[in-house]
Amino acid sequence: MHDKLIVIIVFLITILTMTVGYSTFATDLKIDGNAEIIGEWNVRIADIKPISVPTGCDAGTPTFTDTELNFAAQLNKPGDEIIYEVTIENAGTIDARLQTVVFLEEPEGTEAINYETTSLAETLDVGEKTTFNIIVTYLDVKEPPVKTTKTLTGIIEYVQK
Amino acid sequence: MLNLPKKENKLLLILMIYSLTNIILTSFYLNSYFNYFKIIFWFLFLFSNFYPLTFNMKAKKEVKITLIISLIFIFLYFTSGFIWGFTKSPYNHSLFSLIQNILENLIPILGIEMMRYQLINHNRHNKKTLIFITILIFLTDINMKTIFTPNKTILFHNIGSTFLPLLFRHSLLSYLSLNTNYYSPLIIRIIDEIIILILPVLPNNNWYIKGSLEIIKVMLIYFLFKYFILSRKRKKKKYLFTYIIFLGIAILMVFFKMGLFQYESIAIISNSMTPTFERGDLVIYKKEAPISNQDIIVYQREKRIIVHRVINQNNNYYITKGDANKSLDQNKVSAKDIKGVYQFHLKYLGFPAIWLKEFLDKEAS
């Protein structure tokens, strides 16, 4: 058969097969949505655990989902410091880079509690994990604090590298 | 292996090693290592003895035509977003990331196309070698882990949207390298691949639209070059009419399936509407048509598409029933769920889609 006809036939068979496939999937997938999945974006929190808890303090049981984590630290006396280690992993198929890191302490919270966080990895390639620490410290203040709690909220944003 | 007589054989060996490295590294999520390796490799290659960078003034006409065609297609691709919507580009657009992404792509493109030109033109009379070279270069351009996945549905999508279009594109680029020079493939690749990195928004095309438009574009460029740029004036243009017909059919088929026309199709997978139509038939329906009692409508119920007859209607709700069913459908159909009204059906043409679905469902289970 002539080469040029082969080109036409291969082209038509390809388009036809894709059209049939699209008909097949179009009946099962949401019609108005984008059903295309090429790469998988999945940067998520993998773990949080207390790694340093002085005697008399309680690090509680931190919990986490892919995108949120919660912890409740109870400090006993000035100088006490609880350290949590947070693990973030890139479980998708797209390399990531850090775009935004913001941690905010509650403005009205007690001045006796201080939060510190260590730095995060600038890049997180596929399959990689990174950790950072959240350090909660009971500061040595002159007067006993009126308020005894302070919250910390944070946003960590990774984007495609 | 160490005593290769020709420079081109050394190039072929380098290409084989490079392709194999790409396959291995991308199969194991080691893309970032390969990116650094790729830039250094092609940077050294470009300025080594293998390839002096020159520009042939005789190729000015082809360069101009390729530039115009490529820009037109990019423009059409971008404007398809006005039909299907836009989405934010997944690429980071900070200046540093932009420069990094462009360099990571531009340097390998330059190197690969020059290598392709050299290899193709020194093997121009050996068809099998030409195919082999094209496949090797194609293998340098695919990310194994991104395309090949255990999920059969996603695999089908990836093959349709990425694997096949890339294969078609590299075949075209080899054809252009063989019949023109390396400028046309370079221009096509630079415009296609670099501009995507720069645009802040991209058309929100699904896998079918993306893949089929890419393949049609390749065929159109091939057609334009073959019959209007490369052919001599007095040479008989064989198969021109055949090409136009089949290209036209393919374009119409794709546009029809994309939903650009008033009519769409759906394969029937059950016998609930027997004897009107049966499993395996292909129903053609008209979108946004007025609905009367006894009309057959196509509507969506959660993830399924159902084609049943309207028995009664009241205040934007419709009561439906399959002709072969004894009772009415359990749920009322609201106007917003209706896709269209049955017009006619084509016997048995729905079976390929049904067989494919059953095959994939069986594999999944």
mmCIF file of C-alpha atoms in Angstrom, chain B residues 117-264:
data_model
loop_
_atom_site.group_PDB
_atom_site.id
_atom_site.type_symbol
_atom_site.label_atom_id
_atom_site.label_comp_id
_atom_site.label_asym_id
_atom_site.label_seq_id
_atom_site.Cartn_x
_atom_site.Cartn_y
_atom_site.Cartn_z
ATOM 1 C CA TYR B 117 18.951 16.938 11.267
ATOM 2 C CA GLN B 118 22.434 15.499 11.087
ATOM 3 C CA LEU B 119 21.323 11.903 11.697
ATOM 4 C CA ILE B 120 18.279 12.054 9.427
ATOM 5 C CA ASN B 121 20.161 13.530 6.508
ATOM 6 C CA HIS B 122 23.010 11.081 6.675
ATOM 7 C CA ASN B 123 20.567 8.191 6.636
ATOM 8 C CA ARG B 124 18.029 9.627 4.249
ATOM 9 C CA HIS B 125 17.877 6.549 2.029
ATOM 10 C CA ASN B 126 17.478 4.060 4.857
ATOM 11 C CA LYS B 127 13.850 4.087 5.960
ATOM 12 C CA LYS B 128 14.313 1.734 8.903
ATOM 13 C CA THR B 129 17.118 3.859 10.330
ATOM 14 C CA LEU B 130 15.013 6.981 9.908
ATOM 15 C CA ILE B 131 12.180 5.378 11.891
ATOM 16 C CA PHE B 132 14.649 4.204 14.519
ATOM 17 C CA ILE B 133 16.137 7.686 14.890
ATOM 18 C CA THR B 134 12.664 9.227 15.181
ATOM 19 C CA ILE B 135 11.676 6.737 17.887
ATOM 20 C CA LEU B 136 14.900 7.376 19.810
ATOM 21 C CA ILE B 137 14.338 11.122 19.754
ATOM 22 C CA PHE B 138 10.710 10.576 20.738
ATOM 23 C CA LEU B 139 11.926 8.580 23.733
ATOM 24 C CA THR B 140 14.011 11.550 24.874
ATOM 25 C CA ASP B 141 10.843 13.583 25.145
ATOM 26 C CA ILE B 142 8.573 11.409 27.253
ATOM 27 C CA ASN B 143 8.282 11.199 30.996
ATOM 28 C CA MET B 144 7.685 7.530 31.700
ATOM 29 C CA LYS B 145 6.246 7.885 35.178
ATOM 30 C CA THR B 146 3.858 10.662 34.197
ATOM 31 C CA ILE B 147 2.416 8.781 31.246
ATOM 32 C CA PHE B 148 2.445 5.150 32.327
ATOM 33 C CA THR B 149 0.297 4.481 35.350
ATOM 34 C CA PRO B 150 -1.477 1.358 36.612
ATOM 35 C CA ASN B 151 -4.846 3.109 36.377
ATOM 36 C CA LYS B 152 -6.181 2.104 32.949
ATOM 37 C CA THR B 153 -8.439 5.117 32.551
ATOM 38 C CA ILE B 154 -5.673 7.595 33.284
ATOM 39 C CA LEU B 155 -3.303 5.590 31.099
ATOM 40 C CA PHE B 156 -5.745 5.899 28.199
ATOM 41 C CA HIS B 157 -6.019 9.638 28.802
ATOM 42 C CA ASN B 158 -2.240 10.033 28.945
ATOM 43 C CA ILE B 159 -1.717 8.041 25.780
ATOM 44 C CA GLY B 160 -4.330 10.117 23.987
ATOM 45 C CA SER B 161 -3.238 13.506 25.272
ATOM 46 C CA THR B 162 0.550 13.084 25.409
ATOM 47 C CA PHE B 163 2.033 9.859 24.060
ATOM 48 C CA LEU B 164 0.350 9.745 20.657
ATOM 49 C CA PRO B 165 0.554 13.494 19.937
ATOM 50 C CA LEU B 166 4.273 13.415 20.785
ATOM 51 C CA LEU B 167 4.794 10.479 18.458
ATOM 52 C CA PHE B 168 2.991 12.269 15.645
ATOM 53 C CA ARG B 169 4.898 15.465 16.328
ATOM 54 C CA HIS B 170 8.298 13.798 16.241
ATOM 55 C CA SER B 171 7.374 12.047 13.010
ATOM 56 C CA LEU B 172 6.525 15.433 11.521
ATOM 57 C CA LEU B 173 9.748 16.995 12.783
ATOM 58 C CA SER B 174 11.762 14.185 11.249
ATOM 59 C CA TYR B 175 9.891 14.616 7.999
ATOM 60 C CA LEU B 176 10.671 18.332 8.013
ATOM 61 C CA SER B 177 14.323 17.697 8.874
ATOM 62 C CA LEU B 178 14.553 15.280 5.985
ATOM 63 C CA ASN B 179 12.901 17.548 3.447
ATOM 64 C CA THR B 180 13.857 21.038 4.553
ATOM 65 C CA ASN B 181 16.424 21.855 7.220
ATOM 66 C CA TYR B 182 16.525 22.142 11.000
ATOM 67 C CA TYR B 183 14.978 25.595 11.179
ATOM 68 C CA SER B 184 11.391 24.464 10.671
ATOM 69 C CA PRO B 185 11.458 21.799 13.416
ATOM 70 C CA LEU B 186 13.242 24.248 15.717
ATOM 71 C CA ILE B 187 10.689 26.968 15.183
ATOM 72 C CA ILE B 188 7.777 24.583 15.693
ATOM 73 C CA ARG B 189 9.206 23.237 18.922
ATOM 74 C CA ILE B 190 10.292 26.567 20.342
ATOM 75 C CA ILE B 191 6.969 28.202 19.683
ATOM 76 C CA ASP B 192 4.965 25.222 20.959
ATOM 77 C CA GLU B 193 6.973 24.433 24.047
ATOM 78 C CA ILE B 194 8.378 27.763 25.198
ATOM 79 C CA ILE B 195 5.250 29.834 24.800
ATOM 80 C CA ILE B 196 3.328 27.429 27.051
ATOM 81 C CA LEU B 197 5.831 28.197 29.801
ATOM 82 C CA ILE B 198 5.322 31.934 29.440
ATOM 83 C CA LEU B 199 1.524 32.185 29.264
ATOM 84 C CA PRO B 200 -0.034 32.894 32.672
ATOM 85 C CA VAL B 201 -3.266 31.102 31.746
ATOM 86 C CA LEU B 202 -3.826 28.128 29.507
ATOM 87 C CA PRO B 203 -6.934 26.717 27.821
ATOM 88 C CA ASN B 204 -8.707 24.289 30.119
ATOM 89 C CA ASN B 205 -8.889 21.542 27.526
ATOM 90 C CA ASN B 206 -9.612 17.972 28.501
ATOM 91 C CA TRP B 207 -7.372 15.132 27.352
ATOM 92 C CA TYR B 208 -9.361 14.455 24.189
ATOM 93 C CA ILE B 209 -9.361 18.038 22.964
ATOM 94 C CA LYS B 210 -5.690 18.507 23.777
ATOM 95 C CA GLY B 211 -4.580 15.297 22.102
ATOM 96 C CA SER B 212 -6.774 15.403 19.031
ATOM 97 C CA LEU B 213 -6.058 19.087 18.311
ATOM 98 C CA GLU B 214 -2.337 18.398 18.547
ATOM 99 C CA ILE B 215 -2.573 15.460 16.147
ATOM 100 C CA ILE B 216 -4.722 17.419 13.691
ATOM 101 C CA LYS B 217 -2.242 20.281 13.847
ATOM 102 C CA VAL B 218 0.597 17.913 12.979
ATOM 103 C CA MET B 219 -1.338 16.534 10.017
ATOM 104 C CA LEU B 220 -2.229 20.008 8.781
ATOM 105 C CA ILE B 221 1.391 21.169 8.919
ATOM 106 C CA TYR B 222 2.455 17.979 7.128
ATOM 107 C CA PHE B 223 -0.216 18.546 4.502
ATOM 108 C CA LEU B 224 0.724 22.209 3.984
ATOM 109 C CA PHE B 225 4.411 21.449 3.653
ATOM 110 C CA LYS B 226 3.924 18.424 1.437
ATOM 111 C CA TYR B 227 1.537 19.886 -1.086
ATOM 112 C CA PHE B 228 2.180 23.601 -1.062
ATOM 113 C CA ILE B 229 5.714 24.249 0.059
ATOM 114 C CA LEU B 230 7.797 21.262 -0.930
ATOM 115 C CA SER B 231 6.097 20.157 -4.138
ATOM 116 C CA ARG B 232 7.280 21.519 -7.465
ATOM 117 C CA LYS B 233 4.752 23.543 -9.496
ATOM 118 C CA ARG B 234 4.311 21.099 -12.314
ATOM 119 C CA LYS B 235 4.513 17.949 -10.218
ATOM 120 C CA LYS B 236 1.231 16.098 -10.041
ATOM 121 C CA LYS B 237 -0.209 16.385 -6.551
ATOM 122 C CA LYS B 238 -1.172 12.824 -5.871
ATOM 123 C CA TYR B 239 -3.588 12.057 -3.074
ATOM 124 C CA LEU B 240 -4.234 15.761 -2.453
ATOM 125 C CA PHE B 241 -7.975 15.307 -2.725
ATOM 126 C CA THR B 242 -7.861 12.189 -0.519
ATOM 127 C CA TYR B 243 -5.936 14.101 2.138
ATOM 128 C CA ILE B 244 -8.380 16.965 2.130
ATOM 129 C CA ILE B 245 -11.355 14.627 2.470
ATOM 130 C CA PHE B 246 -9.913 12.531 5.262
ATOM 131 C CA LEU B 247 -8.478 15.509 7.135
ATOM 132 C CA GLY B 248 -11.857 17.196 6.845
ATOM 133 C CA ILE B 249 -13.632 14.082 8.160
ATOM 134 C CA ALA B 250 -11.256 13.837 11.112
ATOM 135 C CA ILE B 251 -11.638 17.522 11.969
ATOM 136 C CA LEU B 252 -15.426 17.293 11.770
ATOM 137 C CA MET B 253 -15.419 14.146 13.918
ATOM 138 C CA VAL B 254 -13.301 15.830 16.588
ATOM 139 C CA PHE B 255 -15.322 19.049 16.553
ATOM 140 C CA PHE B 256 -18.517 17.004 16.775
ATOM 141 C CA LYS B 257 -17.255 15.028 19.770
ATOM 142 C CA MET B 258 -16.044 18.224 21.430
ATOM 143 C CA GLY B 259 -19.605 19.488 21.400
ATOM 144 C CA LEU B 260 -19.063 22.430 19.074
ATOM 145 C CA PHE B 261 -22.119 21.593 17.034
ATOM 146 C CA GLN B 262 -25.757 21.572 18.011
ATOM 147 C CA TYR B 263 -25.737 17.784 17.923
ATOM 148 C CA GLU B 264 -23.895 15.275 20.083
#
